[in-house]
Coordinates of C-alpha atoms and ligand atoms in Angstrom, one line a residue:
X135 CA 1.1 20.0 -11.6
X136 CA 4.5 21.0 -12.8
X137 CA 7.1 22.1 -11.1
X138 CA 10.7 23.9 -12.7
X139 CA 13.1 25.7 -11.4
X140 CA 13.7 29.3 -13.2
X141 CA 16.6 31.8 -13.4
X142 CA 14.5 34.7 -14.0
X143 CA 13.8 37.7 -11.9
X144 CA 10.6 37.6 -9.9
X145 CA 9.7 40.9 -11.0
X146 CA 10.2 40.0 -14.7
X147 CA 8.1 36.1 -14.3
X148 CA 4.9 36.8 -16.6
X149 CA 2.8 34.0 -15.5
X150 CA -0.3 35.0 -13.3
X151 CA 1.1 35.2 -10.1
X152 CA 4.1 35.5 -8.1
X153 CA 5.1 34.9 -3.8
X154 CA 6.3 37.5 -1.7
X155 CA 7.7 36.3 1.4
X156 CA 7.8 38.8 4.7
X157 CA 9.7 38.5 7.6
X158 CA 8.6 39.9 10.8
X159 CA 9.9 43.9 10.7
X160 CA 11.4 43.0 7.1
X161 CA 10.6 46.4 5.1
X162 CA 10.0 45.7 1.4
X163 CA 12.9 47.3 -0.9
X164 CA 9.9 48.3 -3.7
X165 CA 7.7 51.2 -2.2
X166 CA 4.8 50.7 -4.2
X167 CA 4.7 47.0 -2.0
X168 CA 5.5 48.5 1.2
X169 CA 2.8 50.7 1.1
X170 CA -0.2 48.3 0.1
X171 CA 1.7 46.4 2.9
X172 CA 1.0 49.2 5.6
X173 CA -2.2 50.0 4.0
X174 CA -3.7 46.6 4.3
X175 CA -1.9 46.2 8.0
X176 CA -0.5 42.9 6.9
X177 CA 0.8 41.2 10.0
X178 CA 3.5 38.9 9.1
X179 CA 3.0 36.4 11.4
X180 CA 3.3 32.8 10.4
X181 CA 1.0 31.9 7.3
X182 CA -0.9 34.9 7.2
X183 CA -1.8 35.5 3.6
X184 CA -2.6 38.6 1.6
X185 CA -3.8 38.9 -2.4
X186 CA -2.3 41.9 -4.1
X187 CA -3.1 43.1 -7.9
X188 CA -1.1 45.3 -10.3
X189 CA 2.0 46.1 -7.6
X190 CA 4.2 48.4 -9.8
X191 CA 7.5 47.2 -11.4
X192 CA 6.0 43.5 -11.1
X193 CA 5.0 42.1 -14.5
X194 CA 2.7 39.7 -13.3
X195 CA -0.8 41.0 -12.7
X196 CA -1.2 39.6 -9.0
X197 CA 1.2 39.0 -6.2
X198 CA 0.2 36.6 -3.2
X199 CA 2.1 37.7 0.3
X200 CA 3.2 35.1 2.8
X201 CA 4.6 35.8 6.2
X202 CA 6.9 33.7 7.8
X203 CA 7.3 35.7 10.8
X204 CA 10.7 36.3 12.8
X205 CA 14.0 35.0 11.8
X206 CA 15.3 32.4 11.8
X207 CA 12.5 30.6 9.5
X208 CA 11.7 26.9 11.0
X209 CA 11.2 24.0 8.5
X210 CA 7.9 23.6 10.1
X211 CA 6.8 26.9 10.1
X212 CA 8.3 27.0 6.2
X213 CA 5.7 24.0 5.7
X214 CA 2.5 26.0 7.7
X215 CA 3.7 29.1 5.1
X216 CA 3.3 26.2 2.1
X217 CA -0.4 25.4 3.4
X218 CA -1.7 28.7 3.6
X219 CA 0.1 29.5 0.3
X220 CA -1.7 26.3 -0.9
X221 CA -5.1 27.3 0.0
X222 CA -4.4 31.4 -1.4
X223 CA -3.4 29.8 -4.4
X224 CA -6.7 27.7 -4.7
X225 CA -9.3 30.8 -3.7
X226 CA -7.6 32.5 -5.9
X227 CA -7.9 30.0 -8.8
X228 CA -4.3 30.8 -9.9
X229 CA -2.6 28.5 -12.8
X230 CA 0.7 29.5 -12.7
X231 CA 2.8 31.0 -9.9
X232 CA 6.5 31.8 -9.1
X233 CA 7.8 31.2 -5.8
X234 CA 11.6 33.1 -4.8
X235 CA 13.8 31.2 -2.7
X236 CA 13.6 31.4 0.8
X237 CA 16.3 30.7 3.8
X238 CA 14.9 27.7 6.0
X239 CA 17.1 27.4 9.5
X240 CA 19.3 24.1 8.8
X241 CA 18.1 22.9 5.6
X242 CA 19.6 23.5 2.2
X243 CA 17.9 24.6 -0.9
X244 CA 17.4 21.2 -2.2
X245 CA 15.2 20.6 0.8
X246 CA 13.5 23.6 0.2
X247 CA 12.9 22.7 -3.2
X248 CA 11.6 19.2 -2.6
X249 CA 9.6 20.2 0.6
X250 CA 7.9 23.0 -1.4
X251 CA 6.6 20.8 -4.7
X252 CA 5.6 17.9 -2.1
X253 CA 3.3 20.4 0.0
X254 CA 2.2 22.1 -2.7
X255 CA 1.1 18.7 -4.6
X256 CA -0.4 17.0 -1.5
X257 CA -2.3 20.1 -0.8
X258 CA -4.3 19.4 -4.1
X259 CA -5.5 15.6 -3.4
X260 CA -9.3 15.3 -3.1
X261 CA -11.0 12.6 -2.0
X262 CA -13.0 10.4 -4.0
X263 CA -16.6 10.6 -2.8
X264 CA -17.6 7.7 -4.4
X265 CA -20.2 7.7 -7.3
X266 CA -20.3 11.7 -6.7
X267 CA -19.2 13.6 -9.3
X268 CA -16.0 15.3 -8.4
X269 CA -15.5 18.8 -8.6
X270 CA -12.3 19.7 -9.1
X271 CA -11.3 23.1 -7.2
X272 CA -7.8 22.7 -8.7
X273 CA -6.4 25.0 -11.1
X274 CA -3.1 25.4 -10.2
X275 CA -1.0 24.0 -13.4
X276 CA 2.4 25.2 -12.7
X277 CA 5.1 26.3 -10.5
X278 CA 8.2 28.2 -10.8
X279 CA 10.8 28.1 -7.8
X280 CA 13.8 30.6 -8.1
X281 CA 17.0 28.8 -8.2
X282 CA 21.0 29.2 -9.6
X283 CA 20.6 25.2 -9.8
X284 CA 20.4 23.5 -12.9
X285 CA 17.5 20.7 -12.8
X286 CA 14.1 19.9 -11.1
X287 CA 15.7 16.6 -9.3
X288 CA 14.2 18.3 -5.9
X289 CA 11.3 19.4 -7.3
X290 CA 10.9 16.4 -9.2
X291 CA 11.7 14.3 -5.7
X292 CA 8.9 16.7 -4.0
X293 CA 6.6 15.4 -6.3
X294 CA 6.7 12.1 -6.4
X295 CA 6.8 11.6 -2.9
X296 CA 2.7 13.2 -3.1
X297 CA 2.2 11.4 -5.7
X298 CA 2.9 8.4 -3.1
X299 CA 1.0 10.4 -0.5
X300 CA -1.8 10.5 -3.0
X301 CA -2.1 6.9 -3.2
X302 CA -1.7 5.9 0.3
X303 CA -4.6 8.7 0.5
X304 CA -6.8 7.4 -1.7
X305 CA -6.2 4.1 -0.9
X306 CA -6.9 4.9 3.6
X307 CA -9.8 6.8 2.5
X308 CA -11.6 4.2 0.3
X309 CA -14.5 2.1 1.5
X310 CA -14.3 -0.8 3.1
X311 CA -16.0 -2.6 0.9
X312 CA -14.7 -1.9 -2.2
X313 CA -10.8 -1.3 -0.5
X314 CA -10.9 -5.1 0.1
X315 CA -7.7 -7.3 -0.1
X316 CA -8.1 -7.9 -3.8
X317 CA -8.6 -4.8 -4.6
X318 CA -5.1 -4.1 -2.7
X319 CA -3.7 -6.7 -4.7
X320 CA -4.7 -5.3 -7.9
X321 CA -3.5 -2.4 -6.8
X322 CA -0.1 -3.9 -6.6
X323 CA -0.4 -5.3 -10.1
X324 CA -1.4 -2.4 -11.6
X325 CA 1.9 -0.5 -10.4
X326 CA 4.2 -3.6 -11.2
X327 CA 2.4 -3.5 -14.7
X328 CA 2.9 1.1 -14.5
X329 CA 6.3 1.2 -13.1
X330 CA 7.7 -2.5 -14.9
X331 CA 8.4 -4.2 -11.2
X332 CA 7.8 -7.8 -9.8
X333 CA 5.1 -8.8 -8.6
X334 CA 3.7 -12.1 -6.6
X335 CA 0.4 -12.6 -5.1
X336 CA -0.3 -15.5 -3.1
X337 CA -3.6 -16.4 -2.5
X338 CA -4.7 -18.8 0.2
X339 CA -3.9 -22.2 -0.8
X340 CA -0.4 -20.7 -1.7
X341 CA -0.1 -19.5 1.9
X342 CA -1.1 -22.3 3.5
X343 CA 1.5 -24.5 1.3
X344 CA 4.2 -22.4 3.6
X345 CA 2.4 -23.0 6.9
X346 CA 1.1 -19.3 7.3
X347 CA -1.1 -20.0 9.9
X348 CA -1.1 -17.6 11.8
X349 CA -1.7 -15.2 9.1
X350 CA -5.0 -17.3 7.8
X351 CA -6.7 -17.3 11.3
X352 CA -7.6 -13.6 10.8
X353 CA -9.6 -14.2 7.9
X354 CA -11.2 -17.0 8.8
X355 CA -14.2 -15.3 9.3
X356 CA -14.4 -13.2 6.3
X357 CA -15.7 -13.8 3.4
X358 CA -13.2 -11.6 1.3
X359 CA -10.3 -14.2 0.7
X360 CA -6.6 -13.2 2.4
X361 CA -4.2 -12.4 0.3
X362 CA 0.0 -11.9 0.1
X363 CA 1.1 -9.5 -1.8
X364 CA 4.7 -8.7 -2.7
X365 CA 6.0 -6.1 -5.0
X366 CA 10.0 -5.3 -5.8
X367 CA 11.4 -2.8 -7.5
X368 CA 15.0 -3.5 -9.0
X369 CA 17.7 -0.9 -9.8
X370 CA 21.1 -1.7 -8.3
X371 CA 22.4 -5.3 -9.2
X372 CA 22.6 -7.9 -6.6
X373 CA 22.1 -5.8 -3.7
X374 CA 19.7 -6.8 -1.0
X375 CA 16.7 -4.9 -0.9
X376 CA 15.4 -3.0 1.7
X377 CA 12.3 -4.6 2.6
X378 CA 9.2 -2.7 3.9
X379 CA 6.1 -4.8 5.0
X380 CA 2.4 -2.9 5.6
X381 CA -0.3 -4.3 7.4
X382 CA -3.4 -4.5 5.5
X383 CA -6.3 -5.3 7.4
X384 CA -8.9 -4.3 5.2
X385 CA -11.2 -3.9 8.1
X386 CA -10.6 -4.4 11.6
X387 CA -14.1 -5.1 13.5
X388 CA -11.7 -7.2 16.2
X389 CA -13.5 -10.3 14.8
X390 CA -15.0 -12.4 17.8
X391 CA -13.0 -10.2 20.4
X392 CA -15.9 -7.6 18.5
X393 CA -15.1 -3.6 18.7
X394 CA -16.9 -1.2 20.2
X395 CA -19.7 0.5 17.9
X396 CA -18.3 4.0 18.2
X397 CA -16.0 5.4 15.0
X398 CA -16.2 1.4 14.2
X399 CA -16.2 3.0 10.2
X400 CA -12.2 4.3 11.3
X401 CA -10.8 0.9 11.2
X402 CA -11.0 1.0 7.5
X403 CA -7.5 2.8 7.7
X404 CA -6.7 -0.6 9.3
X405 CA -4.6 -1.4 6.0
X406 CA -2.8 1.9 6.0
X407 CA 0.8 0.2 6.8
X408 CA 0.2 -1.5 3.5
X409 CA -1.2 1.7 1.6
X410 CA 2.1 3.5 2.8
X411 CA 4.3 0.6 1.7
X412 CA 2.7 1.1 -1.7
X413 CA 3.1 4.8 -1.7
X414 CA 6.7 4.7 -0.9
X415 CA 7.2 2.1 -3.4
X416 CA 5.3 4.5 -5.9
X417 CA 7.6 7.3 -4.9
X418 CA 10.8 5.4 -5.1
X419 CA 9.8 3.8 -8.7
X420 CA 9.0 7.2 -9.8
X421 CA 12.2 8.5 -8.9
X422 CA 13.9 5.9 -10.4
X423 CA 16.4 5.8 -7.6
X424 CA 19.2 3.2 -8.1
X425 CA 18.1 0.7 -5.3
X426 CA 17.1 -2.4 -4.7
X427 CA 13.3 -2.2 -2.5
X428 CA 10.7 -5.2 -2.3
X429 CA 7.3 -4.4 -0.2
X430 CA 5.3 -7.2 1.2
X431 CA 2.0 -6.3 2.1
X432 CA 0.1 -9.2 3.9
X433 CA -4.1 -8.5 3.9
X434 CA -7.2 -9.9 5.4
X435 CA -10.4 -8.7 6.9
X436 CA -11.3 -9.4 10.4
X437 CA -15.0 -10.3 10.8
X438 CA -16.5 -12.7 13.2
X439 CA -18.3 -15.5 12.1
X440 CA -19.3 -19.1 13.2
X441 CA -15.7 -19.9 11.7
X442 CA -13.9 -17.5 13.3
X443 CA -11.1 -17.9 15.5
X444 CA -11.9 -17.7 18.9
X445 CA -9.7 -16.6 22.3
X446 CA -8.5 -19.6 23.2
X447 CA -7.0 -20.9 19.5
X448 CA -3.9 -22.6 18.7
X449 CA -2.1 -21.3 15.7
X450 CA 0.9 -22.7 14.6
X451 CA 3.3 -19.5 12.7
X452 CA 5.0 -20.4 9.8
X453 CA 8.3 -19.8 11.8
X454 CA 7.1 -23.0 13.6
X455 CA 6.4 -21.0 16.8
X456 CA 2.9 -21.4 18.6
X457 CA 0.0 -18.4 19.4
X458 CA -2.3 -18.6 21.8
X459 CA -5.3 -16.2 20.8
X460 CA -6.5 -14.5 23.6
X461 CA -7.7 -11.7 21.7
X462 CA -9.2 -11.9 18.3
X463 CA -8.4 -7.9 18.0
X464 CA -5.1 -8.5 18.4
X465 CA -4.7 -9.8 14.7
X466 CA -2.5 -7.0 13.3
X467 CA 0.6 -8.8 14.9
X468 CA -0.5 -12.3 13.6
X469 CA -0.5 -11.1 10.0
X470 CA 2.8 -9.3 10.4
X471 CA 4.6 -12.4 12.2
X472 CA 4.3 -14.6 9.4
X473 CA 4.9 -12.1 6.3
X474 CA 8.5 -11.2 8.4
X475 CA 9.0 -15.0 8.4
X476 CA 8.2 -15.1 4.6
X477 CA 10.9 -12.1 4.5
X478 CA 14.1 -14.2 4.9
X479 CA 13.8 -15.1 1.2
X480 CA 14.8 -11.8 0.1
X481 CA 17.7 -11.9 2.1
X482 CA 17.1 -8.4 2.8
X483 CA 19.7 -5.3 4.0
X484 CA 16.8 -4.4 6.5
X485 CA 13.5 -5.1 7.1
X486 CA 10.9 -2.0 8.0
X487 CA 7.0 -3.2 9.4
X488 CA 4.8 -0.2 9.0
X489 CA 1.2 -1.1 10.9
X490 CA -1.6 0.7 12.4
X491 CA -0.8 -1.7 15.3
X492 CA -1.8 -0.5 18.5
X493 CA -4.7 2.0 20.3
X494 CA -1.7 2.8 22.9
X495 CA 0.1 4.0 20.9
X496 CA -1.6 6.9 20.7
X497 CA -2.2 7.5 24.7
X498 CA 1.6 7.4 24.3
X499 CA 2.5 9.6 21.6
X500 CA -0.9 11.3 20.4
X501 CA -1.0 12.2 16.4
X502 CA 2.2 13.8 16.2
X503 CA 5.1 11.1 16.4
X504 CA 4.9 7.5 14.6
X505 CA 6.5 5.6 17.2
X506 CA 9.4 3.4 16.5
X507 CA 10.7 0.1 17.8
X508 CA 14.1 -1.6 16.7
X509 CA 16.6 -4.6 17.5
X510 CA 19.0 -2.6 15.7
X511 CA 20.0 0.8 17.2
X512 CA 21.6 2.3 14.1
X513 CA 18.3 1.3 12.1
X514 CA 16.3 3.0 14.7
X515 CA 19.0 6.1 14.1
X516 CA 18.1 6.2 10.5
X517 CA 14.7 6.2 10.6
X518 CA 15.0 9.6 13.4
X519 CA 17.5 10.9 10.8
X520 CA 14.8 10.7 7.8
X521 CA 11.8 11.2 9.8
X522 CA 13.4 14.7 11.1
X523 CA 14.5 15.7 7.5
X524 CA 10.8 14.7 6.0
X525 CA 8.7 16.8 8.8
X526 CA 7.1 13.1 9.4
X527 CA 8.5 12.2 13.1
X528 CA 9.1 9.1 15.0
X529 CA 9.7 8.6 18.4
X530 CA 11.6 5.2 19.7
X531 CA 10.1 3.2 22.5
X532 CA 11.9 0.8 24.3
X533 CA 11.9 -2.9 23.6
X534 CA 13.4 -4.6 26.7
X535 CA 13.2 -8.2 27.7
X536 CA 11.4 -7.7 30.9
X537 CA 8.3 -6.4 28.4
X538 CA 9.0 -9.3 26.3
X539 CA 7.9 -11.9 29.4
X540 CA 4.6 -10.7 29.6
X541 CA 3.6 -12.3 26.3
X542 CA 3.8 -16.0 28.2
X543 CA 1.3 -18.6 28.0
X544 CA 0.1 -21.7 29.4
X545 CA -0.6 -23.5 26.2
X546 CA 1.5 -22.4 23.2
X547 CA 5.1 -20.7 23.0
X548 CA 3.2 -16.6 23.7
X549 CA -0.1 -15.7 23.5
X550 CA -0.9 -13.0 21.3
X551 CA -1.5 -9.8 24.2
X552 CA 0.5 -8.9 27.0
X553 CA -2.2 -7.5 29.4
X554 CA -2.9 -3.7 29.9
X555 CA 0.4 -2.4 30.2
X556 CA 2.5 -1.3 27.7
X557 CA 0.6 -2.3 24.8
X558 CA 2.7 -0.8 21.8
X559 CA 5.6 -2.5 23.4
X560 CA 4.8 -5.5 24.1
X561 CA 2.9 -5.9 20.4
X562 CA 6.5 -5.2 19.0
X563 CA 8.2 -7.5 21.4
X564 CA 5.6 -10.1 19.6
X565 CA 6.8 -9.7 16.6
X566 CA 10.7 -9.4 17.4
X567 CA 10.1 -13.2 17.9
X568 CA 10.0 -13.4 14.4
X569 CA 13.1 -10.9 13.0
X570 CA 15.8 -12.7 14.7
X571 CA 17.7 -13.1 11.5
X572 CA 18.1 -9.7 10.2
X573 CA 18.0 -5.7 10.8
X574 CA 15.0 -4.7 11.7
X575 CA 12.2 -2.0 12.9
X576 CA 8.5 -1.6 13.2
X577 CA 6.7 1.6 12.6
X578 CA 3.4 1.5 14.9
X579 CA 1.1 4.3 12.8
X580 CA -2.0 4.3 14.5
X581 CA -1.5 7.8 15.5
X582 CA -0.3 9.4 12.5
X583 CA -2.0 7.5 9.9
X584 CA -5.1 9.1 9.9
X585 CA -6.9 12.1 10.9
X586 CA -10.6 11.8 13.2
X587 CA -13.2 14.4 13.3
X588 CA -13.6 17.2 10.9
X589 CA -10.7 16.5 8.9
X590 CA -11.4 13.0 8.8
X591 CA -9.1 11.6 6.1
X592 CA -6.0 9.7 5.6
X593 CA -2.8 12.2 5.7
X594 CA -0.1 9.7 3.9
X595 CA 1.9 9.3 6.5
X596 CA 4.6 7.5 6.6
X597 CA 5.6 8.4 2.7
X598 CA 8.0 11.3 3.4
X599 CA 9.9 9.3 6.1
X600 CA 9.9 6.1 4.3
X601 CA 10.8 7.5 0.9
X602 CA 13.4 9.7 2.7
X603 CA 15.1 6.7 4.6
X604 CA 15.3 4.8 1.4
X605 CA 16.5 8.4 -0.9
X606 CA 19.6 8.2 2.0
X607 CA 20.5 4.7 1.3
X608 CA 21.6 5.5 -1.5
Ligands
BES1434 N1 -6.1 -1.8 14.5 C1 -6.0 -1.9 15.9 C2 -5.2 -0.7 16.6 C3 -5.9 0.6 16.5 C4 -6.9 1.0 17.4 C5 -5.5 1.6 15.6 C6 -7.4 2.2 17.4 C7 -6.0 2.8 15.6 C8 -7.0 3.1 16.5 C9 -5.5 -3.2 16.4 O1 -5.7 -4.3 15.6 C10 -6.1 -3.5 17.7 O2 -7.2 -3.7 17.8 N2 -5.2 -3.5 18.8 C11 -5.7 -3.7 20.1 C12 -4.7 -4.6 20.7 C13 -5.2 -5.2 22.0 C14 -6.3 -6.1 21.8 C15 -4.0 -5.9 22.7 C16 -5.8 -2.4 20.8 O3 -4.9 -1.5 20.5 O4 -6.7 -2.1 21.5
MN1435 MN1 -7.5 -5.2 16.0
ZN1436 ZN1 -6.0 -3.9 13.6

């Protein structure tokens, strides 16, 4: 799809299809619209959608109506108009269309602009039923948004940011067997080889050179080899990077500490901290935006075996710290602590763990908010900041010494579970152990990730607030 902005009058655009936005009450200046508008009793609520041909004094031969309801417009009501648009657009198998501008409360045009193409581009991903041919339902080749500005930066922004959605999508929504951590490292080494970054994979021997210990007890059990993938993209000088780190558990059956058989098949969207670190980075690279930003994406699979570890093991990190394994399900946190340790070598500005960490965290916050954990207020601050601007929310939890003490164990320095209570918290307090040494945060995405039910499907979350958080670094 390609998005531009345009100077020319709506009523003049000769593509195949132009946007009408109506406000609640808002009586249409050209007559011939307000009648078909009465005629059809279009209610202007929110989204509501209505196909129009041959309005006089338009040049194009059909005109697709949106409501956006009462003033003042919201951003996220803007966003429900986009969808609806989206799917309109689609039924009506329309290739190109022009879009005025529009007034969203609090956000500029450049917002406008970017949320617009990034909607609109999502809205077209399909997911790849594997071996089935795909039918392709998309037509929709261009867009025109109506602008004084100059360039397509926002547009341009909008877009690239589903095009990082689109592989964090694909990437969630892909077997388990074939979305294995090789394939994730490939998939790393096919952007560094796309997008001319740097790229470093170490395999197992390579990991256990540096003591990751921790780390390799996951995938003891498997027999798809661990991997440690990282990925930096360079385009401001010496600065340090901004590091982001995903967890990539490949599959999560809770190894030894086995699942429950029920929606078992979801915990393939267990490695969708790494498929958003790789999105962002996708985003970032294809903005070319002058920073410096290195993802490390640490991957296993958890399976239970005869070689398994078992509650009970001793792990040594490679921070030197010890980890009791109480619960073999618990492994998202034991992957993460020893690719934060491997961080330090970047010397990064801040480092940013995205993981699908804990099942409480979504009695806490449901599907709407990521929740967020810090040692650095101002970080924490940031991420609100972008999160809010990208329509892709987090919410901070606290991260207090007292929750801290309940990771204590008999027989190593913590175990890795701190009982019932809590359990997003004290799963961050676990790996705060290991980020003493710089700026940090931890995403915990395992209510926003994915969607369950119906609409099962990856949605590409974090992208927007990860790509926005690094867009205002610079
Ligand atoms: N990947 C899961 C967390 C998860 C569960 C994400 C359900 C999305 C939906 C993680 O590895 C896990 O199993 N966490 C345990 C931790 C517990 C054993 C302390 C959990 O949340 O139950
Ligand atoms: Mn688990
Ligand atoms: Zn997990």
């Amino acid at each position: 799809m390609e998005f531009s902005v345009t100077h020319q009058a709506i009523d003049l655009y000769s593509g195949d299809c132009a946007v009408v936005f109506v406000f609640k009450d808002q009586v249409q200046q050209n007559t011939d619209l307000q009648d078909l508008l009465t005629l059809n009793n279009f209610d202007s609520k929110v989204a509501n959608t209505l196909v129009l041909s041959r309005v006089k004094s338009y040049k194009t031969s059909r005109l697709i109506v949106v409501g956006v309801g009462e003033l003042p417009l919201s951003g996220k009501n803007y966003v429900k108009s986009m969808l609806s648009l989206a799917s309109a657009l689609e039924t009506a198998k329309v290739i190109n269309v022009m879009l005025p501008s529009i007034d969203v409360d609090g956000k500029d045009e450049l917002w406008v602009q970017q949320i617009t193409a990034r909607v609109l581009q999502n809205a077209s991903y399909q997911v790849d039923k594997h071996g089935i041919e795909k039918e392709n339902n998309n037509t929709l080749a261009s867009v025109s948004v109506y602008s004084a500005l100059k360039d397509n930066t926002a547009l341009n922004q909008g877009l690239a940011i589903a095009n990082g959605m689109a592989l964090t999508r694909e990437l969630g929504d892909m077997p388990p067997n074939i979305c294995t951590p090789s394939y994730l490292a490939e998939t790393a080494q096919s952007l560094a080889k796309n997008y001319g970054l740097e790229c470093e994979i170490l395999d197992e021997d390579g990991m256990e050179g540096l003591g990751m210990n921790s780390l390799l007890s996951v995938g003891k059990g498997s027999s798809e080899p661990s991997k440690l993938i990282s990925l930096s993209y360079k385009n401001a000088g010496d600065d340090q990077p901004i590091v982001l780190v995903g967890k990539g558990v490949t599959f999560d059956s809770g190894g030894i500490s086995l699942k429950a058989g029920a929606g078992m098949d979801e915990m393939k969207y267990d490695m969708c901290g790494a498929a958003s670190v790789l999105g962002t980075m996708r985003a970032v690279a294809e903005m070319e935006l002058p920073i410096n930003l290195t993802v490390v994406v640490p991957t296993v699979e958890n399976m239970p075996a005869h070689n398994a570890s078992k509650p009970g093991d001793v792990v040594k990190s490679m921070s030197g710290q010890t980890i009791e394994i109480l619960n073999t399900d618990a492994e998202g946190r034991l992957i993460l602590c020893d690719a934060l340790t491997y961080c330090e070598k970047f010397n990064p500005s801040v480092v940013i763990d995205v993981a699908t960490l804990t099942g409480a965290v979504i009695i806490a916050l449901g599907k709407h908010h990521s929740g967020v954990m810090s040692n650095d207020q101002a970080l924490a601050d940031d991420l609100k900041e972008a999160g809010n601007t990208a329509l892709d929310t987090v919410w901070q939890l606290p991260l207090d010494d007292e929750y801290d003490e309940l990771l204590k164990s008999n027989f190593a320095d913590m175990a890795n579970i701190g009982g019932r209570e809590a359990g997003t918290v004290t799963a961050a307090c676990f790996l705060s152990r290991f980020t003493k040494d710089y700026r940090w945060a931890h995403l915990d995405i395992a209510g926003t990730a994915w969607d369950s039910g119906l609409k099962k499907g990856a949605t590409g979350r974090p992208v927007p607030l990860l790509t926005q958080y690094v867009i205002n670094q610079t």
